[in-house]
């Protein structure tokens, strides 16, 4: 029975020598409880603020996902770039023939006559 505390004549666990030690300890515990209650109140407030912040983050994320879903994909971009390169190359290669059809500079024939 190591948990048994003998009380002295004054009703304290210090053998009755201090007399008022119990009141001081109770007062200290009460002060600590007040601090704990204040801290719990602050934690509750912080928790509410975090919930509000997380709600805002979720809303922003949903808007961002919606905007990103409308962006063109990689396949579309590659196709457009390849098509633009093919058109540009065709214009360069057939430049003289196109000028002849439009009526600009006469088309240069490919055969050379000596």
mmCIF file of N, CA and C in Angstrom:
data_model
loop_
_atom_site.group_PDB
_atom_site.id
_atom_site.type_symbol
_atom_site.label_atom_id
_atom_site.label_comp_id
_atom_site.label_asym_id
_atom_site.label_seq_id
_atom_site.Cartn_x
_atom_site.Cartn_y
_atom_site.Cartn_z
ATOM 1 N N UNK A 1 0.805 -1.172 0.000
ATOM 2 C CA UNK A 1 0.000 0.000 0.000
ATOM 3 C C UNK A 1 0.864 1.258 0.000
ATOM 4 N N UNK A 2 1.511 1.479 -1.079
ATOM 5 C CA UNK A 2 2.363 2.655 -1.215
ATOM 6 C C UNK A 2 1.567 3.917 -1.517
ATOM 7 N N UNK A 3 0.294 3.769 -1.911
ATOM 8 C CA UNK A 3 -0.513 4.922 -2.286
ATOM 9 C C UNK A 3 -1.211 5.572 -1.096
ATOM 10 N N UNK A 4 -1.078 5.021 0.078
ATOM 11 C CA UNK A 4 -1.757 5.534 1.258
ATOM 12 C C UNK A 4 -0.936 6.680 1.829
ATOM 13 N N UNK A 5 -1.629 7.799 2.068
ATOM 14 C CA UNK A 5 -0.972 8.967 2.661
ATOM 15 C C UNK A 5 -1.555 9.176 4.052
ATOM 16 N N UNK A 6 -0.689 9.274 5.012
ATOM 17 C CA UNK A 6 -1.153 9.488 6.377
ATOM 18 C C UNK A 6 -1.376 10.977 6.598
ATOM 19 N N UNK A 7 -2.492 11.273 7.157
ATOM 20 C CA UNK A 7 -2.810 12.665 7.460
ATOM 21 C C UNK A 7 -2.462 12.943 8.912
ATOM 22 N N UNK A 8 -1.861 14.080 9.136
ATOM 23 C CA UNK A 8 -1.487 14.458 10.496
ATOM 24 C C UNK A 8 -2.655 15.126 11.220
ATOM 25 N N UNK A 9 -2.352 15.812 12.274
ATOM 26 C CA UNK A 9 -3.377 16.426 13.094
ATOM 27 C C UNK A 9 -4.106 17.538 12.373
ATOM 28 N N UNK A 10 -3.431 18.275 11.515
ATOM 29 C CA UNK A 10 -4.049 19.413 10.831
ATOM 30 C C UNK A 10 -4.856 19.015 9.617
ATOM 31 N N UNK A 11 -4.887 17.767 9.254
ATOM 32 C CA UNK A 11 -5.651 17.331 8.092
ATOM 33 C C UNK A 11 -4.885 17.454 6.794
ATOM 34 N N UNK A 12 -3.592 17.707 6.851
ATOM 35 C CA UNK A 12 -2.781 17.812 5.645
ATOM 36 C C UNK A 12 -1.945 16.566 5.502
ATOM 37 N N UNK A 13 -1.369 16.399 4.342
ATOM 38 C CA UNK A 13 -0.548 15.214 4.102
ATOM 39 C C UNK A 13 0.916 15.452 4.461
ATOM 40 N N UNK A 14 1.225 16.589 5.026
ATOM 41 C CA UNK A 14 2.607 16.870 5.393
ATOM 42 C C UNK A 14 2.847 16.620 6.879
ATOM 43 N N UNK A 15 1.964 15.847 7.480
ATOM 44 C CA UNK A 15 2.139 15.501 8.884
ATOM 45 C C UNK A 15 1.604 16.561 9.817
ATOM 46 N N UNK A 16 0.853 17.530 9.316
ATOM 47 C CA UNK A 16 0.246 18.553 10.155
ATOM 48 C C UNK A 16 1.180 19.682 10.501
ATOM 49 N N UNK A 17 2.332 19.782 9.888
ATOM 50 C CA UNK A 17 3.296 20.810 10.263
ATOM 51 C C UNK A 17 2.998 22.159 9.637
ATOM 52 N N UNK A 18 2.437 22.209 8.405
ATOM 53 C CA UNK A 18 2.275 23.513 7.762
ATOM 54 C C UNK A 18 0.916 24.129 8.027
ATOM 55 N N UNK A 19 -0.082 23.348 8.284
ATOM 56 C CA UNK A 19 -1.398 23.885 8.607
ATOM 57 C C UNK A 19 -2.171 24.369 7.402
ATOM 58 N N UNK A 20 -1.685 25.351 6.641
ATOM 59 C CA UNK A 20 -2.426 25.935 5.513
ATOM 60 C C UNK A 20 -1.878 25.548 4.166
ATOM 61 N N UNK A 21 -1.103 24.537 4.051
ATOM 62 C CA UNK A 21 -0.509 24.146 2.767
ATOM 63 C C UNK A 21 -1.525 23.680 1.743
ATOM 64 N N UNK A 22 -2.596 23.100 2.224
ATOM 65 C CA UNK A 22 -3.606 22.579 1.312
ATOM 66 C C UNK A 22 -4.288 23.714 0.553
ATOM 67 N N UNK A 23 -4.606 24.803 1.228
ATOM 68 C CA UNK A 23 -5.277 25.926 0.583
ATOM 69 C C UNK A 23 -4.412 26.541 -0.509
ATOM 70 N N UNK A 24 -3.137 26.658 -0.265
ATOM 71 C CA UNK A 24 -2.232 27.228 -1.265
ATOM 72 C C UNK A 24 -2.173 26.357 -2.509
ATOM 73 N N UNK A 25 -2.128 25.038 -2.270
ATOM 74 C CA UNK A 25 -2.080 24.133 -3.422
ATOM 75 C C UNK A 25 -3.385 24.155 -4.208
ATOM 76 N N UNK A 26 -4.504 24.237 -3.510
ATOM 77 C CA UNK A 26 -5.807 24.305 -4.192
ATOM 78 C C UNK A 26 -5.899 25.597 -4.998
ATOM 79 N N UNK A 27 -5.428 26.706 -4.436
ATOM 80 C CA UNK A 27 -5.447 27.979 -5.153
ATOM 81 C C UNK A 27 -4.593 27.903 -6.416
ATOM 82 N N UNK A 28 -3.446 27.252 -6.295
ATOM 83 C CA UNK A 28 -2.568 27.102 -7.454
ATOM 84 C C UNK A 28 -3.247 26.241 -8.529
ATOM 85 N N UNK A 29 -3.902 25.171 -8.113
ATOM 86 C CA UNK A 29 -4.619 24.325 -9.064
ATOM 87 C C UNK A 29 -5.759 25.087 -9.744
ATOM 88 N N UNK A 30 -6.480 25.891 -8.979
ATOM 89 C CA UNK A 30 -7.559 26.694 -9.559
ATOM 90 C C UNK A 30 -7.021 27.663 -10.601
ATOM 91 N N UNK A 31 -5.888 28.293 -10.311
ATOM 92 C CA UNK A 31 -5.283 29.219 -11.273
ATOM 93 C C UNK A 31 -4.872 28.464 -12.541
ATOM 94 N N UNK A 32 -4.310 27.262 -12.348
ATOM 95 C CA UNK A 32 -3.918 26.470 -13.514
ATOM 96 C C UNK A 32 -5.135 26.058 -14.347
ATOM 97 N N UNK A 33 -6.226 25.737 -13.679
ATOM 98 C CA UNK A 33 -7.452 25.363 -14.392
ATOM 99 C C UNK A 33 -7.971 26.550 -15.193
ATOM 100 N N UNK A 34 -7.885 27.745 -14.653
ATOM 101 C CA UNK A 34 -8.310 28.938 -15.396
ATOM 102 C C UNK A 34 -7.479 29.112 -16.663
ATOM 103 N N UNK A 35 -6.176 28.901 -16.560
ATOM 104 C CA UNK A 35 -5.309 29.001 -17.731
ATOM 105 C C UNK A 35 -5.671 27.923 -18.760
ATOM 106 N N UNK A 36 -5.941 26.734 -18.282
ATOM 107 C CA UNK A 36 -6.305 25.638 -19.186
ATOM 108 C C UNK A 36 -7.616 25.968 -19.907
ATOM 109 N N UNK A 37 -8.592 26.501 -19.173
ATOM 110 C CA UNK A 37 -9.862 26.859 -19.792
ATOM 111 C C UNK A 37 -9.682 27.954 -20.835
ATOM 112 N N UNK A 38 -8.838 28.939 -20.556
ATOM 113 C CA UNK A 38 -8.564 29.998 -21.524
ATOM 114 C C UNK A 38 -7.908 29.430 -22.779
ATOM 115 N N UNK A 39 -6.943 28.524 -22.571
ATOM 116 C CA UNK A 39 -6.267 27.913 -23.711
ATOM 117 C C UNK A 39 -7.219 27.081 -24.561
ATOM 118 N N UNK A 40 -8.139 26.374 -23.912
ATOM 119 C CA UNK A 40 -9.127 25.583 -24.648
ATOM 120 C C UNK A 40 -10.030 26.504 -25.465
ATOM 121 N N UNK A 41 -10.420 27.632 -24.886
ATOM 122 C CA UNK A 41 -11.227 28.615 -25.623
ATOM 123 C C UNK A 41 -10.493 29.127 -26.853
ATOM 124 N N UNK A 42 -9.200 29.401 -26.717
ATOM 125 C CA UNK A 42 -8.404 29.857 -27.854
ATOM 126 C C UNK A 42 -8.295 28.769 -28.914
ATOM 127 N N UNK A 43 -8.131 27.530 -28.479
ATOM 128 C CA UNK A 43 -8.054 26.419 -29.432
ATOM 129 C C UNK A 43 -9.362 26.261 -30.203
ATOM 130 N N UNK A 44 -10.481 26.439 -29.535
ATOM 131 C CA UNK A 44 -11.783 26.353 -30.212
ATOM 132 C C UNK A 44 -11.893 27.445 -31.272
ATOM 133 N N UNK A 45 -11.485 28.647 -30.926
ATOM 134 C CA UNK A 45 -11.535 29.750 -31.884
ATOM 135 C C UNK A 45 -10.625 29.466 -33.077
ATOM 136 N N UNK A 46 -9.426 28.986 -32.812
ATOM 137 C CA UNK A 46 -8.502 28.646 -33.883
ATOM 138 C C UNK A 46 -9.078 27.546 -34.769
ATOM 139 N N UNK A 47 -9.758 26.598 -34.154
ATOM 140 C CA UNK A 47 -10.380 25.511 -34.908
ATOM 141 C C UNK A 47 -11.459 26.050 -35.846
ATOM 142 N N UNK A 48 -12.260 26.988 -35.373
ATOM 143 C CA UNK A 48 -13.289 27.602 -36.226
ATOM 144 C C UNK A 48 -12.645 28.335 -37.396
ATOM 145 N N UNK A 49 -11.577 29.064 -37.120
ATOM 146 C CA UNK A 49 -10.890 29.797 -38.184
ATOM 147 C C UNK A 49 -10.301 28.838 -39.214
ATOM 148 N N UNK A 50 -9.743 27.728 -38.756
ATOM 149 C CA UNK A 50 -9.200 26.741 -39.685
ATOM 150 C C UNK A 50 -10.289 26.132 -40.547
ATOM 151 N N UNK A 51 -11.445 25.871 -39.979
ATOM 152 C CA UNK A 51 -12.556 25.341 -40.767
ATOM 153 C C UNK A 51 -12.954 26.317 -41.856
ATOM 154 N N UNK A 52 -13.012 27.605 -41.519
ATOM 155 C CA UNK A 52 -13.358 28.629 -42.508
ATOM 156 C C UNK A 52 -12.295 28.691 -43.591
ATOM 157 N N UNK A 53 -11.033 28.661 -43.187
ATOM 158 C CA UNK A 53 -9.945 28.707 -44.162
ATOM 159 C C UNK A 53 -9.978 27.493 -45.089
ATOM 160 N N UNK A 54 -10.230 26.319 -44.543
ATOM 161 C CA UNK A 54 -10.274 25.112 -45.365
ATOM 162 C C UNK A 54 -11.450 25.162 -46.338
ATOM 163 N N UNK A 55 -12.570 25.726 -45.911
ATOM 164 C CA UNK A 55 -13.721 25.873 -46.797
ATOM 165 C C UNK A 55 -13.334 26.778 -47.979
ATOM 166 N N UNK A 56 -12.628 27.877 -47.693
ATOM 167 C CA UNK A 56 -12.180 28.772 -48.754
ATOM 168 C C UNK A 56 -11.216 28.066 -49.702
ATOM 169 N N UNK A 57 -10.315 27.273 -49.153
ATOM 170 C CA UNK A 57 -9.345 26.552 -49.979
ATOM 171 C C UNK A 57 -10.065 25.563 -50.887
ATOM 172 N N UNK A 58 -11.061 24.862 -50.360
ATOM 173 C CA UNK A 58 -11.818 23.903 -51.183
ATOM 174 C C UNK A 58 -12.546 24.611 -52.316
ATOM 175 N N UNK A 59 -13.139 25.771 -52.031
ATOM 176 C CA UNK A 59 -13.848 26.518 -53.069
ATOM 177 C C UNK A 59 -12.883 26.981 -54.155
ATOM 178 N N UNK A 60 -11.737 27.486 -53.758
ATOM 179 C CA UNK A 60 -10.742 27.936 -54.739
ATOM 180 C C UNK A 60 -10.217 26.772 -55.572
ATOM 181 N N UNK A 61 -10.010 25.638 -54.941
ATOM 182 C CA UNK A 61 -9.532 24.468 -55.661
ATOM 183 C C UNK A 61 -10.558 24.012 -56.690
ATOM 184 N N UNK A 62 -11.828 24.040 -56.339
ATOM 185 C CA UNK A 62 -12.872 23.644 -57.279
ATOM 186 C C UNK A 62 -12.909 24.589 -58.477
ATOM 187 N N UNK A 63 -12.775 25.887 -58.227
ATOM 188 C CA UNK A 63 -12.742 26.859 -59.327
ATOM 189 C C UNK A 63 -11.530 26.626 -60.217
ATOM 190 N N UNK A 64 -10.387 26.362 -59.605
ATOM 191 C CA UNK A 64 -9.166 26.121 -60.373
ATOM 192 C C UNK A 64 -9.284 24.865 -61.219
ATOM 193 N N UNK A 65 -9.841 23.801 -60.657
ATOM 194 C CA UNK A 65 -10.023 22.560 -61.416
ATOM 195 C C UNK A 65 -10.942 22.799 -62.610
ATOM 196 N N UNK A 66 -11.976 23.606 -62.420
ATOM 197 C CA UNK A 66 -12.905 23.908 -63.516
ATOM 198 C C UNK A 66 -12.188 24.671 -64.630
ATOM 199 N N UNK A 67 -11.362 25.636 -64.253
ATOM 200 C CA UNK A 67 -10.638 26.420 -65.262
ATOM 201 C C UNK A 67 -9.623 25.563 -65.994
ATOM 202 N N UNK A 68 -8.940 24.689 -65.293
ATOM 203 C CA UNK A 68 -7.913 23.847 -65.913
ATOM 204 C C UNK A 68 -8.552 22.821 -66.848
ATOM 205 N N UNK A 69 -9.742 22.378 -66.528
ATOM 206 C CA UNK A 69 -10.383 21.360 -67.367
ATOM 207 C C UNK A 69 -10.699 21.894 -68.762
ATOM 208 N N UNK A 70 -10.772 23.215 -68.923
ATOM 209 C CA UNK A 70 -11.063 23.804 -70.230
ATOM 210 C C UNK A 70 -9.814 24.082 -71.058
ATOM 211 N N UNK A 71 -8.655 23.872 -70.513
ATOM 212 C CA UNK A 71 -7.415 24.104 -71.261
ATOM 213 C C UNK A 71 -7.217 23.000 -72.300
ATOM 214 N N UNK A 72 -6.563 23.335 -73.432
ATOM 215 C CA UNK A 72 -6.329 22.295 -74.445
ATOM 216 C C UNK A 72 -5.330 21.263 -73.942
ATOM 217 N N UNK A 73 -5.491 20.048 -74.421
ATOM 218 C CA UNK A 73 -4.607 18.964 -74.021
ATOM 219 C C UNK A 73 -3.308 18.972 -74.811
ATOM 220 N N UNK A 74 -2.388 18.127 -74.404
ATOM 221 C CA UNK A 74 -1.080 18.045 -75.060
ATOM 222 C C UNK A 74 -1.229 17.568 -76.504
ATOM 223 N N UNK A 75 -2.104 16.614 -76.741
ATOM 224 C CA UNK A 75 -2.302 16.094 -78.098
ATOM 225 C C UNK A 75 -2.787 17.170 -79.049
ATOM 226 N N UNK A 76 -3.718 18.000 -78.592
ATOM 227 C CA UNK A 76 -4.230 19.083 -79.427
ATOM 228 C C UNK A 76 -3.122 20.074 -79.757
ATOM 229 N N UNK A 77 -2.326 20.449 -78.784
ATOM 230 C CA UNK A 77 -1.247 21.420 -78.999
ATOM 231 C C UNK A 77 -0.225 20.877 -79.988
ATOM 232 N N UNK A 78 0.167 19.609 -79.836
ATOM 233 C CA UNK A 78 1.132 19.006 -80.757
ATOM 234 C C UNK A 78 0.566 18.981 -82.171
ATOM 235 N N UNK A 79 -0.703 18.631 -82.316
ATOM 236 C CA UNK A 79 -1.334 18.591 -83.634
ATOM 237 C C UNK A 79 -1.342 19.963 -84.282
ATOM 238 N N UNK A 80 -1.686 20.982 -83.548
ATOM 239 C CA UNK A 80 -1.729 22.340 -84.095
ATOM 240 C C UNK A 80 -0.338 22.801 -84.506
ATOM 241 N N UNK A 81 0.662 22.526 -83.696
ATOM 242 C CA UNK A 81 2.032 22.929 -84.029
ATOM 243 C C UNK A 81 2.515 22.200 -85.280
ATOM 244 N N UNK A 82 2.253 20.918 -85.372
ATOM 245 C CA UNK A 82 2.673 20.151 -86.557
ATOM 246 C C UNK A 82 1.953 20.653 -87.809
ATOM 247 N N UNK A 83 0.673 20.966 -87.687
ATOM 248 C CA UNK A 83 -0.078 21.490 -88.817
ATOM 249 C C UNK A 83 0.474 22.841 -89.253
ATOM 250 N N UNK A 84 0.804 23.704 -88.302
ATOM 251 C CA UNK A 84 1.386 25.008 -88.632
ATOM 252 C C UNK A 84 2.735 24.851 -89.319
ATOM 253 N N UNK A 85 3.553 23.913 -88.853
ATOM 254 C CA UNK A 85 4.840 23.664 -89.508
ATOM 255 C C UNK A 85 4.646 23.133 -90.918
ATOM 256 N N UNK A 86 3.685 22.252 -91.117
ATOM 257 C CA UNK A 86 3.427 21.695 -92.448
ATOM 258 C C UNK A 86 2.949 22.782 -93.400
ATOM 259 N N UNK A 87 2.053 23.665 -92.950
ATOM 260 C CA UNK A 87 1.563 24.750 -93.806
ATOM 261 C C UNK A 87 2.696 25.707 -94.138
ATOM 262 N N UNK A 88 3.499 26.064 -93.161
ATOM 263 C CA UNK A 88 4.624 26.984 -93.396
ATOM 264 C C UNK A 88 5.619 26.381 -94.375
ATOM 265 N N UNK A 89 5.947 25.113 -94.185
ATOM 266 C CA UNK A 89 6.884 24.443 -95.094
ATOM 267 C C UNK A 89 6.310 24.379 -96.505
ATOM 268 N N UNK A 90 5.033 24.085 -96.641
ATOM 269 C CA UNK A 90 4.399 24.024 -97.960
ATOM 270 C C UNK A 90 4.424 25.383 -98.637
ATOM 271 N N UNK A 91 4.174 26.437 -97.903
ATOM 272 C CA UNK A 91 4.218 27.776 -98.483
ATOM 273 C C UNK A 91 5.613 28.130 -98.971
ATOM 274 N N UNK A 92 6.620 27.736 -98.217
ATOM 275 C CA UNK A 92 8.004 28.029 -98.628
ATOM 276 C C UNK A 92 8.366 27.216 -99.862
ATOM 277 N N UNK A 93 8.031 25.944 -99.869
ATOM 278 C CA UNK A 93 8.409 25.073 -100.989
ATOM 279 C C UNK A 93 7.685 25.480 -102.269
ATOM 280 N N UNK A 94 6.403 25.792 -102.158
ATOM 281 C CA UNK A 94 5.606 26.101 -103.354
ATOM 282 C C UNK A 94 5.410 27.592 -103.562
ATOM 283 N N UNK A 95 6.289 28.403 -103.028
ATOM 284 C CA UNK A 95 6.176 29.853 -103.104
ATOM 285 C C UNK A 95 6.114 30.347 -104.545
ATOM 286 N N UNK A 96 6.993 29.898 -105.369
ATOM 287 C CA UNK A 96 7.040 30.400 -106.757
ATOM 288 C C UNK A 96 5.773 29.994 -107.505
ATOM 289 N N UNK A 97 5.254 28.816 -107.314
ATOM 290 C CA UNK A 97 4.033 28.383 -107.996
ATOM 291 C C UNK A 97 2.827 29.187 -107.512
ATOM 292 N N UNK A 98 2.789 29.483 -106.223
ATOM 293 C CA UNK A 98 1.683 30.256 -105.669
ATOM 294 C C UNK A 98 1.708 31.670 -106.227
ATOM 295 N N UNK A 99 2.910 32.258 -106.353
ATOM 296 C CA UNK A 99 3.027 33.595 -106.924
ATOM 297 C C UNK A 99 2.564 33.597 -108.385
ATOM 298 N N UNK A 100 2.847 32.546 -109.101
ATOM 299 C CA UNK A 100 2.404 32.450 -110.498
ATOM 300 C C UNK A 100 0.889 32.341 -110.589
ATOM 301 N N UNK A 101 0.257 31.602 -109.720
ATOM 302 C CA UNK A 101 -1.198 31.454 -109.751
ATOM 303 C C UNK A 101 -1.899 32.770 -109.375
ATOM 304 N N UNK A 102 -1.303 33.496 -108.465
ATOM 305 C CA UNK A 102 -1.914 34.748 -108.026
ATOM 306 C C UNK A 102 -1.740 35.822 -109.097
ATOM 307 N N UNK A 103 -0.720 35.725 -109.885
ATOM 308 C CA UNK A 103 -0.468 36.727 -110.911
ATOM 309 C C UNK A 103 0.665 37.651 -110.555
ATOM 310 N N UNK A 104 1.436 37.298 -109.631
ATOM 311 C CA UNK A 104 2.567 38.110 -109.218
ATOM 312 C C UNK A 104 3.758 37.826 -110.133
ATOM 313 N N UNK A 105 4.845 37.536 -109.579
ATOM 314 C CA UNK A 105 6.076 37.226 -110.306
ATOM 315 C C UNK A 105 5.841 35.938 -111.078
ATOM 316 N N UNK A 106 6.267 35.890 -112.323
ATOM 317 C CA UNK A 106 6.065 34.640 -113.074
ATOM 318 C C UNK A 106 6.785 33.473 -112.405
ATOM 319 N N UNK A 107 6.157 32.332 -112.508
ATOM 320 C CA UNK A 107 6.720 31.137 -111.909
ATOM 321 C C UNK A 107 7.994 30.742 -112.619
ATOM 322 N N UNK A 108 8.961 30.336 -111.860
ATOM 323 C CA UNK A 108 10.253 29.912 -112.398
ATOM 324 C C UNK A 108 10.119 28.448 -112.764
ATOM 325 N N UNK A 109 10.510 28.134 -113.961
ATOM 326 C CA UNK A 109 10.422 26.726 -114.342
ATOM 327 C C UNK A 109 11.570 25.963 -113.740
ATOM 328 N N UNK A 110 11.345 24.740 -113.549
ATOM 329 C CA UNK A 110 12.368 23.919 -112.904
ATOM 330 C C UNK A 110 13.380 23.375 -113.917
ATOM 331 N N UNK A 111 13.003 23.365 -115.111
ATOM 332 C CA UNK A 111 13.968 22.850 -116.115
ATOM 333 C C UNK A 111 14.854 23.979 -116.581
ATOM 334 N N UNK A 112 16.097 23.706 -116.736
ATOM 335 C CA UNK A 112 17.054 24.713 -117.189
ATOM 336 C C UNK A 112 17.394 24.423 -118.633
ATOM 337 N N UNK A 113 17.308 25.431 -119.435
ATOM 338 C CA UNK A 113 17.683 25.263 -120.840
ATOM 339 C C UNK A 113 18.963 25.989 -121.105
ATOM 340 N N UNK A 114 19.916 25.305 -121.731
ATOM 341 C CA UNK A 114 21.206 25.972 -121.981
ATOM 342 C C UNK A 114 21.181 26.929 -123.136
#
